Short mmCIF file of N, CA and C in Angstrom, two decimals:
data_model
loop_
_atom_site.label_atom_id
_atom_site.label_comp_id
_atom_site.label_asym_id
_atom_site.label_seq_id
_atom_site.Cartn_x
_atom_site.Cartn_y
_atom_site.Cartn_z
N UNK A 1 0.85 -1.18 0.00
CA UNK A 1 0.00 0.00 0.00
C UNK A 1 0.89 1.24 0.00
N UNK A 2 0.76 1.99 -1.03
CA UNK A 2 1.31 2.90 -0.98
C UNK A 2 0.87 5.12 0.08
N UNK A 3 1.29 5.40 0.35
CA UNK A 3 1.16 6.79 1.11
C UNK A 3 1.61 7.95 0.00
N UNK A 4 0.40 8.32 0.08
CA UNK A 4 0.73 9.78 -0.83
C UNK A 4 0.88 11.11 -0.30
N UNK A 5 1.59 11.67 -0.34
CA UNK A 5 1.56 13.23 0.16
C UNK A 5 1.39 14.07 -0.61
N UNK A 6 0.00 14.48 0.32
CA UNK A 6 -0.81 16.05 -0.72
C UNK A 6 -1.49 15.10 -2.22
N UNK A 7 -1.69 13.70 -1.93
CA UNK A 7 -2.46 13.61 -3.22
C UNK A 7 -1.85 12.55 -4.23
N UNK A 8 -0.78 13.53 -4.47
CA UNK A 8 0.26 12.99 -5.88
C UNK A 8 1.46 12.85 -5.39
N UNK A 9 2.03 13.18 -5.02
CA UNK A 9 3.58 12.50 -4.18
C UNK A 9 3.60 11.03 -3.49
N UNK A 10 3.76 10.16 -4.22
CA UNK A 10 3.66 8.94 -4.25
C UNK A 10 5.31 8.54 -3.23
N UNK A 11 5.23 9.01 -2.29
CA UNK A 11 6.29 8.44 -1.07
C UNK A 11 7.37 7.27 -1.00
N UNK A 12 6.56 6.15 -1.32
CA UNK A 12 7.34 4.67 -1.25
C UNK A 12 7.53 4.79 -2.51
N UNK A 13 7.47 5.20 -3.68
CA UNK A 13 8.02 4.87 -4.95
C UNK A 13 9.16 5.71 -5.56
N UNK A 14 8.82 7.24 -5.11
CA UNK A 14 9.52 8.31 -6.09
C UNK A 14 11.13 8.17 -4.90
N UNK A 15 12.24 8.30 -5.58
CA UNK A 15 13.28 8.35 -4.83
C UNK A 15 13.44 9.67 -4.09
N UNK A 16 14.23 9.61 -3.30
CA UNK A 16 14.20 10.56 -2.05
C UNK A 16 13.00 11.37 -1.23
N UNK A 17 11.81 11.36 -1.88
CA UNK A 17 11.09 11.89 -1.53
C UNK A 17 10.48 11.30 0.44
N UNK A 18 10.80 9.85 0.49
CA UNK A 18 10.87 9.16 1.91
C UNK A 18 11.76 10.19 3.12
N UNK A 19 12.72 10.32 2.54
CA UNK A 19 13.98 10.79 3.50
C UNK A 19 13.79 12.37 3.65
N UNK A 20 12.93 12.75 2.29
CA UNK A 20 13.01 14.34 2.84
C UNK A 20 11.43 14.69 3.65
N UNK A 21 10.55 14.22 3.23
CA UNK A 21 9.67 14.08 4.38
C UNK A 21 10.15 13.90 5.89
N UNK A 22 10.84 12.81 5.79
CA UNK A 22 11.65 12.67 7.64
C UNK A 22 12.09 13.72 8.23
N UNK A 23 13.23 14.09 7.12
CA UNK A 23 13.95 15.37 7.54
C UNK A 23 13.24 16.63 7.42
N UNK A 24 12.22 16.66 6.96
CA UNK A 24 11.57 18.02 6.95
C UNK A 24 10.76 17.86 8.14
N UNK A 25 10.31 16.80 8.86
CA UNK A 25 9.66 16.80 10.11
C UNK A 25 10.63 16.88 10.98
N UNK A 26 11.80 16.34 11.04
CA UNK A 26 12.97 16.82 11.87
C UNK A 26 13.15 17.86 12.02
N UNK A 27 13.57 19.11 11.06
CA UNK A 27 13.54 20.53 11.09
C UNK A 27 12.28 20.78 11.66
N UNK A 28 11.68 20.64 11.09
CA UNK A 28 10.27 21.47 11.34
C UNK A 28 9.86 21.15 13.51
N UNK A 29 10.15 20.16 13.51
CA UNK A 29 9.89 20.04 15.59
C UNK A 29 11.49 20.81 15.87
N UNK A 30 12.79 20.76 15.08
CA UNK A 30 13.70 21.55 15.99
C UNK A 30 13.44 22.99 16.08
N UNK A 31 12.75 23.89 14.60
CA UNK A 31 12.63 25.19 14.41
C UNK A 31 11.98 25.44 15.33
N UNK A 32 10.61 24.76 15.64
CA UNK A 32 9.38 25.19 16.02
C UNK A 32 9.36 25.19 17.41
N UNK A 33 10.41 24.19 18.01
CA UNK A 33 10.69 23.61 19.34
C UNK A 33 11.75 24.98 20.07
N UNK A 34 12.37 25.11 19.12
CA UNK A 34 13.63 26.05 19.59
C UNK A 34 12.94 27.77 19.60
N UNK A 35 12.04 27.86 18.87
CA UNK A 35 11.44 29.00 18.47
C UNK A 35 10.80 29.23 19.96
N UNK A 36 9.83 28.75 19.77
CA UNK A 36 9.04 28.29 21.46
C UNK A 36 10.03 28.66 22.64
N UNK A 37 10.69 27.58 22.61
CA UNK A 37 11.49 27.64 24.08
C UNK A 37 12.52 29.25 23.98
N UNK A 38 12.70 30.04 22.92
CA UNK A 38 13.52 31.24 22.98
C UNK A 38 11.94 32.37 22.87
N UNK A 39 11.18 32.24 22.70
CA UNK A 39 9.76 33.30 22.55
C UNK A 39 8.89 33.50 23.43
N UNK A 40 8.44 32.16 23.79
CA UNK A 40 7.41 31.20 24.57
C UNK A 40 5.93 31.92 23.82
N UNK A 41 5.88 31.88 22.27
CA UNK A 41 5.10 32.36 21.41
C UNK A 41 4.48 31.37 20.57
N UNK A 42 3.31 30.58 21.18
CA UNK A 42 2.92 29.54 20.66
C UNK A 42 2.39 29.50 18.56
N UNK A 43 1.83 30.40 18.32
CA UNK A 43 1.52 30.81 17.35
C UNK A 43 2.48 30.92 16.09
N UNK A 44 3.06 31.91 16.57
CA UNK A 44 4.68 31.89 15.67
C UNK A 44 5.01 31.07 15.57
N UNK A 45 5.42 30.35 16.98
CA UNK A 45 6.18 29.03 16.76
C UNK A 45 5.80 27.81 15.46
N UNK A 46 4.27 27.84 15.44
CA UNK A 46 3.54 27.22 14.69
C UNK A 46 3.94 27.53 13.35
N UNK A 47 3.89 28.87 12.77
CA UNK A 47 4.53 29.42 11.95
C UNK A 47 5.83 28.56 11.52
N UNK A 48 6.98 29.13 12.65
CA UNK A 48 8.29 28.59 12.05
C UNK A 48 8.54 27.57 11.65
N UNK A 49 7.50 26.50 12.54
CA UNK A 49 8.23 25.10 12.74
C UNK A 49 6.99 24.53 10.74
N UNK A 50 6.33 25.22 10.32
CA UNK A 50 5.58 24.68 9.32
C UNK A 50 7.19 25.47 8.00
N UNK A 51 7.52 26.67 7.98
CA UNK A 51 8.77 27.51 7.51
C UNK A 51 9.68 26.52 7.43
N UNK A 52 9.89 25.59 8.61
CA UNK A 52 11.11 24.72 9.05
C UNK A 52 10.99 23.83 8.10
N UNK A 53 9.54 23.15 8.07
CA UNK A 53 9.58 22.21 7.70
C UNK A 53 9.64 22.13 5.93
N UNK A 54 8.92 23.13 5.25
CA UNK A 54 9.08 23.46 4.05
C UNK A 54 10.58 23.48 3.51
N UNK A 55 11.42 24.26 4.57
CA UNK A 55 12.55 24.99 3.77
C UNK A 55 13.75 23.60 4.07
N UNK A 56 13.39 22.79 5.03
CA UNK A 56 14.05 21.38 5.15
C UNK A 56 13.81 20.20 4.15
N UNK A 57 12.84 20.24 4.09
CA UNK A 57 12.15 19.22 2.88
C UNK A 57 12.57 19.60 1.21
N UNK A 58 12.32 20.83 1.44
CA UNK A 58 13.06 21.09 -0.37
C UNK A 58 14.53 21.22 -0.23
N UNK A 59 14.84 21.74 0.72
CA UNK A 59 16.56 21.65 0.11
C UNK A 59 16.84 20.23 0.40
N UNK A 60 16.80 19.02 1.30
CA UNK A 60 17.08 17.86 1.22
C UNK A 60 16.87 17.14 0.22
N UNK A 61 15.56 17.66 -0.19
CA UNK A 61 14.97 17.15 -1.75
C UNK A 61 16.06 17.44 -2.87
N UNK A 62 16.38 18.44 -3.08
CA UNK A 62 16.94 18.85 -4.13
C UNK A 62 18.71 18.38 -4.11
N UNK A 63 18.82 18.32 -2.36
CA UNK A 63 20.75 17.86 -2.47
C UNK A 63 20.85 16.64 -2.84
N UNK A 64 19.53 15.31 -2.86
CA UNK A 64 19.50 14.30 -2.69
C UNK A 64 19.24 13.80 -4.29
N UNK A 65 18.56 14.89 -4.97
CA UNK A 65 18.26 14.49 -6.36
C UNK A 65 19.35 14.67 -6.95
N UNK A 66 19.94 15.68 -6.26
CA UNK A 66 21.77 16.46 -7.27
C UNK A 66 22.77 15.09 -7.28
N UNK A 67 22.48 14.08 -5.91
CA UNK A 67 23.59 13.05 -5.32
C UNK A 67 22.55 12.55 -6.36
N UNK A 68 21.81 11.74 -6.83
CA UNK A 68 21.42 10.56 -7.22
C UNK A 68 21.49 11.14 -8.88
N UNK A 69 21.22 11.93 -9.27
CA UNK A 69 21.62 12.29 -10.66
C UNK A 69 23.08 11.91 -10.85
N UNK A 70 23.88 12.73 -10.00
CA UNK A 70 25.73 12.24 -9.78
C UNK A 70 26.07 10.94 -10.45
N UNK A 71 25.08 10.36 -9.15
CA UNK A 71 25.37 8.49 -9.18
C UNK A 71 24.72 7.92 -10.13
N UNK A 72 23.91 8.68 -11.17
CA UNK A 72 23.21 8.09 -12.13
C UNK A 72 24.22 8.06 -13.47
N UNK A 73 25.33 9.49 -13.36
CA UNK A 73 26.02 9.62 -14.42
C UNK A 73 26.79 8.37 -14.26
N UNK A 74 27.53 8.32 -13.06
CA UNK A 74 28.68 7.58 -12.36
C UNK A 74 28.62 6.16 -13.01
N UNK A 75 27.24 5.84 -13.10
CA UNK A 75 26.91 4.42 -13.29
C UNK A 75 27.05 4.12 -14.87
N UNK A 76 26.37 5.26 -15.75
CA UNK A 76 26.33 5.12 -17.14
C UNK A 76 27.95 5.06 -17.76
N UNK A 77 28.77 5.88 -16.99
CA UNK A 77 29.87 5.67 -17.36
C UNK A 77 30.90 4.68 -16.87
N UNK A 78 30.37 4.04 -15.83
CA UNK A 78 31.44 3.22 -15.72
C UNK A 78 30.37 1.89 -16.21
N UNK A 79 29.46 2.03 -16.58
CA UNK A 79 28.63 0.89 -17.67
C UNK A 79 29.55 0.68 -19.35
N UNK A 80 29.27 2.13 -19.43
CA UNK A 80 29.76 2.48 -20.90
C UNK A 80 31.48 1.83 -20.72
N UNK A 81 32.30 2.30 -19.64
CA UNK A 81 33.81 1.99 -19.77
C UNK A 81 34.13 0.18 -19.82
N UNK A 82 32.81 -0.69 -19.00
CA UNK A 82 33.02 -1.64 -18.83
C UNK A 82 33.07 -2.32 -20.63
N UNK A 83 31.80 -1.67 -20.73
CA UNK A 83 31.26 -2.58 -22.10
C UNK A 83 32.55 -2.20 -23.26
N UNK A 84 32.96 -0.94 -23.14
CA UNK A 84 34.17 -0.73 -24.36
C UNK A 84 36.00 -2.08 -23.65
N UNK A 85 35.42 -1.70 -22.57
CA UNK A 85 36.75 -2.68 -22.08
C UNK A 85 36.41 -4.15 -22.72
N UNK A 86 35.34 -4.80 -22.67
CA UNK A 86 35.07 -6.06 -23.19
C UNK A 86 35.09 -5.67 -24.63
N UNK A 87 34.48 -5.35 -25.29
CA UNK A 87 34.37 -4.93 -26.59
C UNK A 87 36.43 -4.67 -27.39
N UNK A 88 37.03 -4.01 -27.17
CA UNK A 88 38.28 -3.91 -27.65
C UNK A 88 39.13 -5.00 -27.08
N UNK A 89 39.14 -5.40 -25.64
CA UNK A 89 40.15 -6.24 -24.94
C UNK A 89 40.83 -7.23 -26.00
N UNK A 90 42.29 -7.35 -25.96
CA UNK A 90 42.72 -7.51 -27.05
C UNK A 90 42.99 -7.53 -28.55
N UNK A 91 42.34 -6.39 -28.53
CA UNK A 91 42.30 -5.86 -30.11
C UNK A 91 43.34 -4.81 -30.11
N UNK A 92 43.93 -4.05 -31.14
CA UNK A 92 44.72 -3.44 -31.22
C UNK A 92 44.44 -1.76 -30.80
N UNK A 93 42.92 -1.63 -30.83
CA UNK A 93 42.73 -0.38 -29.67
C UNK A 93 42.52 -0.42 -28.54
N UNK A 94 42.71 -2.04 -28.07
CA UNK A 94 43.41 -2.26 -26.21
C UNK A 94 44.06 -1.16 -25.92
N UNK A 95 43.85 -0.52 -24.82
CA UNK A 95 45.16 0.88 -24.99
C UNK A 95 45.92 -0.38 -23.71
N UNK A 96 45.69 -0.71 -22.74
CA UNK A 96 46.56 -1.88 -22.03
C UNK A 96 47.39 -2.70 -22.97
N UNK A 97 47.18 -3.16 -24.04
CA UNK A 97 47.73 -3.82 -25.10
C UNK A 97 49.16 -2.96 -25.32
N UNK A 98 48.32 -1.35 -26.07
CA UNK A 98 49.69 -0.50 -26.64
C UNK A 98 50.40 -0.30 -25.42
N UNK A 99 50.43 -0.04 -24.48
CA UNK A 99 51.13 -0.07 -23.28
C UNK A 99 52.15 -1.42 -22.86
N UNK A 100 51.74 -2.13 -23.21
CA UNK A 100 52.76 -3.11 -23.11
C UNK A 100 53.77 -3.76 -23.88
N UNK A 101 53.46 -2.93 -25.40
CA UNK A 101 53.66 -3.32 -26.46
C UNK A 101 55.19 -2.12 -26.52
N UNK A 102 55.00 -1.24 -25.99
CA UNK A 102 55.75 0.37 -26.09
C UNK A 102 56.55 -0.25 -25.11
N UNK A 103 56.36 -0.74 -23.96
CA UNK A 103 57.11 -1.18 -22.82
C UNK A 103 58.12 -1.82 -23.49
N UNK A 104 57.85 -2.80 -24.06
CA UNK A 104 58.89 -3.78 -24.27
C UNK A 104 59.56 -3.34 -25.52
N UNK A 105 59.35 -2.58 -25.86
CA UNK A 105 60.23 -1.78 -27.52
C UNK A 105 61.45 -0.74 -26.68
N UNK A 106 61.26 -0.28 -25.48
CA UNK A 106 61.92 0.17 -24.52
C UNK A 106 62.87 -0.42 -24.25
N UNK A 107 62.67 -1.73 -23.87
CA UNK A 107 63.91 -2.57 -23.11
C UNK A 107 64.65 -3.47 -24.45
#
């Protein structure tokens, strides 16, 4: 069974969206908690800690999409490096090949 937030934010499926919910409820009880205990302004507090929780949830959102985009390149290319490594391995655009080949013209 899946949990939606606000509707269309499909929680258990879309990536990161789990972790920044957490952390935006994390912010949002420290803002709202800390606000309080320095005000003793129940209202506001209410305020900040909803502020907290917004401005926690999107930037976690967004550092977490920047890391998984990263690791998305990370992957295509060391996909792509694997498949050219099988693909040439011992052929004469081996560059490991010309390297060993130059080595020994050396000695």
């Amino acid at each position: 069974q899946s949990f939606k937030l606000l509707g269309f934010l499909d929680v258990k499926s879309v990536p990161c969206a789990r972790e920044s919910v957490l952390y935006g409820s994390l912010g949002s009880l420290v803002v709202g908690l800390g606000h309080f205990l320095a005000t003793s302004r129940v209202r506001r507090s209410c305020d900040f800690a909803v502020g907290g929780f917004i401005c926690t949830m999107l930037g976690y959102w967004f550092y977490c999409r920047y890391n998984l985009a990263q690791q998305r390149i990370r992957q295509r290319m060391l996909k792509e490096g694997m498949r050219n490594r099988i693909l040439f391995e011992g052929s004469s655009l081996d560059p490991e090949r010309k390297q060993t080949s130059s080595e020994r013209s050396d000695s």
